[in-house]
PDB file of C-alpha atoms in Angstrom:
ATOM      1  CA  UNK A   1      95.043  16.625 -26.293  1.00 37.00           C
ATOM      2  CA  UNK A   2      92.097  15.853 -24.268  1.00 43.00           C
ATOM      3  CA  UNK A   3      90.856  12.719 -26.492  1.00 47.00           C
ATOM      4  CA  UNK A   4      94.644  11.376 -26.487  1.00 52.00           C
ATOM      5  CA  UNK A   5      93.723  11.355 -22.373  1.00 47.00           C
ATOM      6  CA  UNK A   6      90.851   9.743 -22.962  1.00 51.00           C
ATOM      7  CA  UNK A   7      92.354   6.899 -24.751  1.00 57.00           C
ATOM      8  CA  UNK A   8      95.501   6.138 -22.906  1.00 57.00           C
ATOM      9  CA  UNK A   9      93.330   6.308 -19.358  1.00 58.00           C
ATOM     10  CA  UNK A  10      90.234   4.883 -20.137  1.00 66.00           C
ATOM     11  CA  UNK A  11      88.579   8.241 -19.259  1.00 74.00           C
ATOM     12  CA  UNK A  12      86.703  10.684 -20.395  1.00 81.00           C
ATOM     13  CA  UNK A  13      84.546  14.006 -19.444  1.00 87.00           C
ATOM     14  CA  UNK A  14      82.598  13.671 -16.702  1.00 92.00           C
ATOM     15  CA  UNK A  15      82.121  10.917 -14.271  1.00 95.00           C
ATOM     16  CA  UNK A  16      84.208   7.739 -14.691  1.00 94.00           C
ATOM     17  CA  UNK A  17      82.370   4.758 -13.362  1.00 94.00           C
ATOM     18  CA  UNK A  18      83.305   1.304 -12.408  1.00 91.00           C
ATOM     19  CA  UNK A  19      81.828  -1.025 -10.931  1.00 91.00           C
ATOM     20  CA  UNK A  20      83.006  -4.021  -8.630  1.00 90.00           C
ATOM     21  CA  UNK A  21      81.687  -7.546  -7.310  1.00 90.00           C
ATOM     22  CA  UNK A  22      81.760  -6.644  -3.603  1.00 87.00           C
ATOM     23  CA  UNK A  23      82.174 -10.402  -2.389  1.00 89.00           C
ATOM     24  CA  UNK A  24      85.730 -11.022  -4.707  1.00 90.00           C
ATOM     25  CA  UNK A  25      86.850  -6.886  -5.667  1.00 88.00           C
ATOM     26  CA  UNK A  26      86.537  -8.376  -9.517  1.00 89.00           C
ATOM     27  CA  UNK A  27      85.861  -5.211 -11.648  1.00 89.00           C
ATOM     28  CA  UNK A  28      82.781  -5.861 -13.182  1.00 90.00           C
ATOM     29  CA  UNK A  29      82.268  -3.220 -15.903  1.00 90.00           C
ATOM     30  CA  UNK A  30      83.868   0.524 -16.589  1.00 90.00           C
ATOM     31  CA  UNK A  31      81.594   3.313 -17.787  1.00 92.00           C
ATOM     32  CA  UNK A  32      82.123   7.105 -18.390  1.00 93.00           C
ATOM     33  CA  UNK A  33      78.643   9.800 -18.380  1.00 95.00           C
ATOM     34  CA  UNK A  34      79.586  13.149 -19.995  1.00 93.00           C
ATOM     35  CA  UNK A  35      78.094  15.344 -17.652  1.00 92.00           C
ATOM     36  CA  UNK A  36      78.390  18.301 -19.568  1.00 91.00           C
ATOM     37  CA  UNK A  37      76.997  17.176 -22.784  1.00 89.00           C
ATOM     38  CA  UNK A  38      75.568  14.191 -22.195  1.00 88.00           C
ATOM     39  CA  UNK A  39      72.227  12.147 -21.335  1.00 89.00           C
ATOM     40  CA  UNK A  40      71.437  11.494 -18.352  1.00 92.00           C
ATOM     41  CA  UNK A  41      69.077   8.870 -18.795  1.00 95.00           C
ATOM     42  CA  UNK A  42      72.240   6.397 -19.693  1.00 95.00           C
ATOM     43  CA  UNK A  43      73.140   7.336 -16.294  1.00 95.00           C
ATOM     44  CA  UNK A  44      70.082   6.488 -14.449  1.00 95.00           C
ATOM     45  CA  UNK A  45      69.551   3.041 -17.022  1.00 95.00           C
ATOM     46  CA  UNK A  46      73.262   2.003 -15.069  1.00 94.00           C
ATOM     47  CA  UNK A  47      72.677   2.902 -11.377  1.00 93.00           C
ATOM     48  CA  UNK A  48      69.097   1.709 -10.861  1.00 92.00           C
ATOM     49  CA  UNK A  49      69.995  -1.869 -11.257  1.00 91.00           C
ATOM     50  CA  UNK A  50      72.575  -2.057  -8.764  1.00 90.00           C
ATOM     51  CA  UNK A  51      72.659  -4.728  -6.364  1.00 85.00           C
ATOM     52  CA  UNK A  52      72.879  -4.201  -2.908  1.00 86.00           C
ATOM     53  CA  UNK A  53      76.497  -4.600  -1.110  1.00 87.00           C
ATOM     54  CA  UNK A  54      78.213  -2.997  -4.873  1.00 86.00           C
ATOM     55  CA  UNK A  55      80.388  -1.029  -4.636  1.00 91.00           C
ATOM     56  CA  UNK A  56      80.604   1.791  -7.039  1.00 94.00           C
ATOM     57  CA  UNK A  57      83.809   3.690  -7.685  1.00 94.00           C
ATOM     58  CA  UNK A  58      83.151   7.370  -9.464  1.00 94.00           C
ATOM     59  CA  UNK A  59      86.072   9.936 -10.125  1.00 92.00           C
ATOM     60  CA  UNK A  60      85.416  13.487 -12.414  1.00 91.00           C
ATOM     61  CA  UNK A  61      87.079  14.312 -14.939  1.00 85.00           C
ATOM     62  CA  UNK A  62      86.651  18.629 -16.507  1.00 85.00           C
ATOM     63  CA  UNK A  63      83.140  18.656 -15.414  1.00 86.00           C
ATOM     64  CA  UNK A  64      80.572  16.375 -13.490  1.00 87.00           C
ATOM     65  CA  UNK A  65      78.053  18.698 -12.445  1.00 91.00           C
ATOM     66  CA  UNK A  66      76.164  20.742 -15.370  1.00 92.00           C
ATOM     67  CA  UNK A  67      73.866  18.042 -16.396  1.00 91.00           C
ATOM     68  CA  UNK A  68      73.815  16.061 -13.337  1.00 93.00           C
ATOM     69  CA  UNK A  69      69.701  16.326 -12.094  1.00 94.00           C
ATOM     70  CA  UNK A  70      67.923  15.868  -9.128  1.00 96.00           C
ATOM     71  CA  UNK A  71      67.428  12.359 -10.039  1.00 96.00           C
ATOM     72  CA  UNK A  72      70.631  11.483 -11.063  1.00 95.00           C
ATOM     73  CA  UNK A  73      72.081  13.213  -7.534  1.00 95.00           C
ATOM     74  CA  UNK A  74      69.450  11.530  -5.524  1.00 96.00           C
ATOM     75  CA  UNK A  75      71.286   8.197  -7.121  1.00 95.00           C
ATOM     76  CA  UNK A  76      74.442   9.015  -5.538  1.00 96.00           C
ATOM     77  CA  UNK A  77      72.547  10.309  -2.177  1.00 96.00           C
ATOM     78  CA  UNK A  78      71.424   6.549  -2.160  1.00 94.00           C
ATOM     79  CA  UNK A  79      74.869   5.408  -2.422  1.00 95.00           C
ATOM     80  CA  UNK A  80      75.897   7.686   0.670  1.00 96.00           C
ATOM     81  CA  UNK A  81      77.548  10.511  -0.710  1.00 96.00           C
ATOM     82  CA  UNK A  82      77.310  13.673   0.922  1.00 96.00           C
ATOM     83  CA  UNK A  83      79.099  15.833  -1.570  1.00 95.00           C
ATOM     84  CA  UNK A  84      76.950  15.316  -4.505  1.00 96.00           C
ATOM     85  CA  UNK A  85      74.309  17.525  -3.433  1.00 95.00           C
ATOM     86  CA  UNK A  86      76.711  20.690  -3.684  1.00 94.00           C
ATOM     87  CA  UNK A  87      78.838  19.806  -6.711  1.00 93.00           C
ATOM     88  CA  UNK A  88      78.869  22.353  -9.045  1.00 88.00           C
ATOM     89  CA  UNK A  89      80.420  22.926 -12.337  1.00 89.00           C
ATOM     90  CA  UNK A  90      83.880  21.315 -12.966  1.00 86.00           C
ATOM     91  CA  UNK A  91      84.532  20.526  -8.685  1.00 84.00           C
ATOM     92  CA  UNK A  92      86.805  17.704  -8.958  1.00 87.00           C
ATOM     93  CA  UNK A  93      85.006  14.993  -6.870  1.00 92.00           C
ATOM     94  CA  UNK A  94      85.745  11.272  -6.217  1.00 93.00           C
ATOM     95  CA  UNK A  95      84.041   8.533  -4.618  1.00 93.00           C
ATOM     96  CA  UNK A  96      83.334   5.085  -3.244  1.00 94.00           C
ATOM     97  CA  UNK A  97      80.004   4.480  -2.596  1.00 94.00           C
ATOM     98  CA  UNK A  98      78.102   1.002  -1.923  1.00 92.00           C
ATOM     99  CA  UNK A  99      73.947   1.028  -2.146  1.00 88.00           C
ATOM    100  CA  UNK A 100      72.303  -0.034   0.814  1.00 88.00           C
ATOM    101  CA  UNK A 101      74.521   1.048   3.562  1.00 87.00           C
ATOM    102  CA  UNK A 102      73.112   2.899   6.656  1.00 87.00           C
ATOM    103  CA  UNK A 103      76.114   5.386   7.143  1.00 88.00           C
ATOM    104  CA  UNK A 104      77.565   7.694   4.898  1.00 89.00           C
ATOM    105  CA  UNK A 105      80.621   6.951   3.058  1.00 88.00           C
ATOM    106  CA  UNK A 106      84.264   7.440   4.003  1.00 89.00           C
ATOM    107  CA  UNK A 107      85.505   7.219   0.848  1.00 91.00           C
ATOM    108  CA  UNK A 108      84.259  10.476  -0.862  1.00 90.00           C
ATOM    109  CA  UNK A 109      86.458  13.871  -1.389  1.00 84.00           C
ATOM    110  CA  UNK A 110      85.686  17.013  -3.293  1.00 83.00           C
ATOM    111  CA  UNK A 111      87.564  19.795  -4.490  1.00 79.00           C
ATOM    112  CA  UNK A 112      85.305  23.283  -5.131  1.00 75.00           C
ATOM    113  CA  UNK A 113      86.043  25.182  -8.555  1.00 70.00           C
ATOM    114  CA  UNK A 114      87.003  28.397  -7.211  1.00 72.00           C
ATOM    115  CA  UNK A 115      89.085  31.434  -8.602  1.00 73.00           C
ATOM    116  CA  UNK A 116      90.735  32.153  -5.619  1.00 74.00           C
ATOM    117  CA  UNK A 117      92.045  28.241  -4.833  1.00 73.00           C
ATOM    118  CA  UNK A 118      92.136  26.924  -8.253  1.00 66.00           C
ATOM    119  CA  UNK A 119      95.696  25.578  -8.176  1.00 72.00           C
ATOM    120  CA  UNK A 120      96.003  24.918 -12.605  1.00 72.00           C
ATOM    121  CA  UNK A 121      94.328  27.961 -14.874  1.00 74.00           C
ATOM    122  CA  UNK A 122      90.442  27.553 -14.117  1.00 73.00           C
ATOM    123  CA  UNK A 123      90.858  24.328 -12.110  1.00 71.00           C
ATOM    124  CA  UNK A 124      90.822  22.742  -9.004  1.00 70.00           C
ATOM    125  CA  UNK A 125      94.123  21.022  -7.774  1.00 71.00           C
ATOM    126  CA  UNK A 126      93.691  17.344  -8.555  1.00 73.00           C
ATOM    127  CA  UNK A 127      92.218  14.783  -5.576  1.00 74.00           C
ATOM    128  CA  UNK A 128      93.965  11.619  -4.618  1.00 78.00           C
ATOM    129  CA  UNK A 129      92.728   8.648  -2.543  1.00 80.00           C
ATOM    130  CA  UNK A 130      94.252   6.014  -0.727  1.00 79.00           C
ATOM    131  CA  UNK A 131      92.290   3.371   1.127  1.00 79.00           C
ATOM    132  CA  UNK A 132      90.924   0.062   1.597  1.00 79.00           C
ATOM    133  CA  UNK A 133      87.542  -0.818   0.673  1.00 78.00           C
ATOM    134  CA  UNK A 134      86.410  -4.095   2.306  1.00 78.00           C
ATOM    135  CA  UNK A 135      84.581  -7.177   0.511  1.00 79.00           C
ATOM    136  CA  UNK A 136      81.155  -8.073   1.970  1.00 78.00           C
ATOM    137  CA  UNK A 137      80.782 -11.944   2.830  1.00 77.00           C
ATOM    138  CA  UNK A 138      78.728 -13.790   0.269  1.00 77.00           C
ATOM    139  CA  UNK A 139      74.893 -13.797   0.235  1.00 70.00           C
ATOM    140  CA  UNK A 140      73.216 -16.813   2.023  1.00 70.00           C
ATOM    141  CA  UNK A 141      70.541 -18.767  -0.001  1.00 60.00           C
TER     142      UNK A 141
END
């Protein structure tokens, strides 16, 4: 069931990545880290490299937290989210982040894994996010 998901969304466990020219909003490249079972290092090898103004676009899917380390959380710190630092195993969490902005982002929501407020058997009701992201102007030079 789960793999048929994976194939007919273009998602898959973990965090589901994609990243976007911040001058046009032309997706640049898609990218999914299995959090649970994965390597982290693949992780790390995508975000370092970012330019500044990017925007990066993450949303969980089952679990984004168990193999997530300090490193890879300090990533997404970078990128202004605030949430990361408390996700824990299979939180639902999305969000926008863009490196080298001052302020933290608006565009982040989490959901906590919890027994008493999981809406489905085991799992946090899903997130949804509406907004608009703006473009940055075009670097000079």
């Amino acid at each position: 069931m789960l793999s048929e998901l994976w194939e007919k969304f273009n998602v898959g466990r973990g965090l589901n990545i994609a990243l976007v020219y911040g001058v046009t909003g032309e997706l640049l490249e898609t990218r999914t880290f299995d959090t649970w079972a994965g390597d982290m290092s693949d992780l790390l090898k995508f975000l370092w490299p970012l330019h500044e103004g990017a925007p990066v676009f993450v949303a969980s899917f089952d679990d984004a937290a168990t193999k997530l380390n300090d490193e890879s959380r300090h990533l997404f710190e970078e990128l202004r989210s605030t949430a990361v630092k408390e996700l824990a195993f299979r939180d639902s969490w999305e969000f926008v982040g863009t490196k080298g902005i001052e302020n933290e982002s608006h565009f982040e929501q989490q959901m906590k894994n919890s027994k008493s407020t999981n809406k489905y058997q085991g799992w946090p009701k899903s997130l949804e996010m509406d907004s608009c992201i703006p473009l940055r102007p075009p670097l000079e030079g």
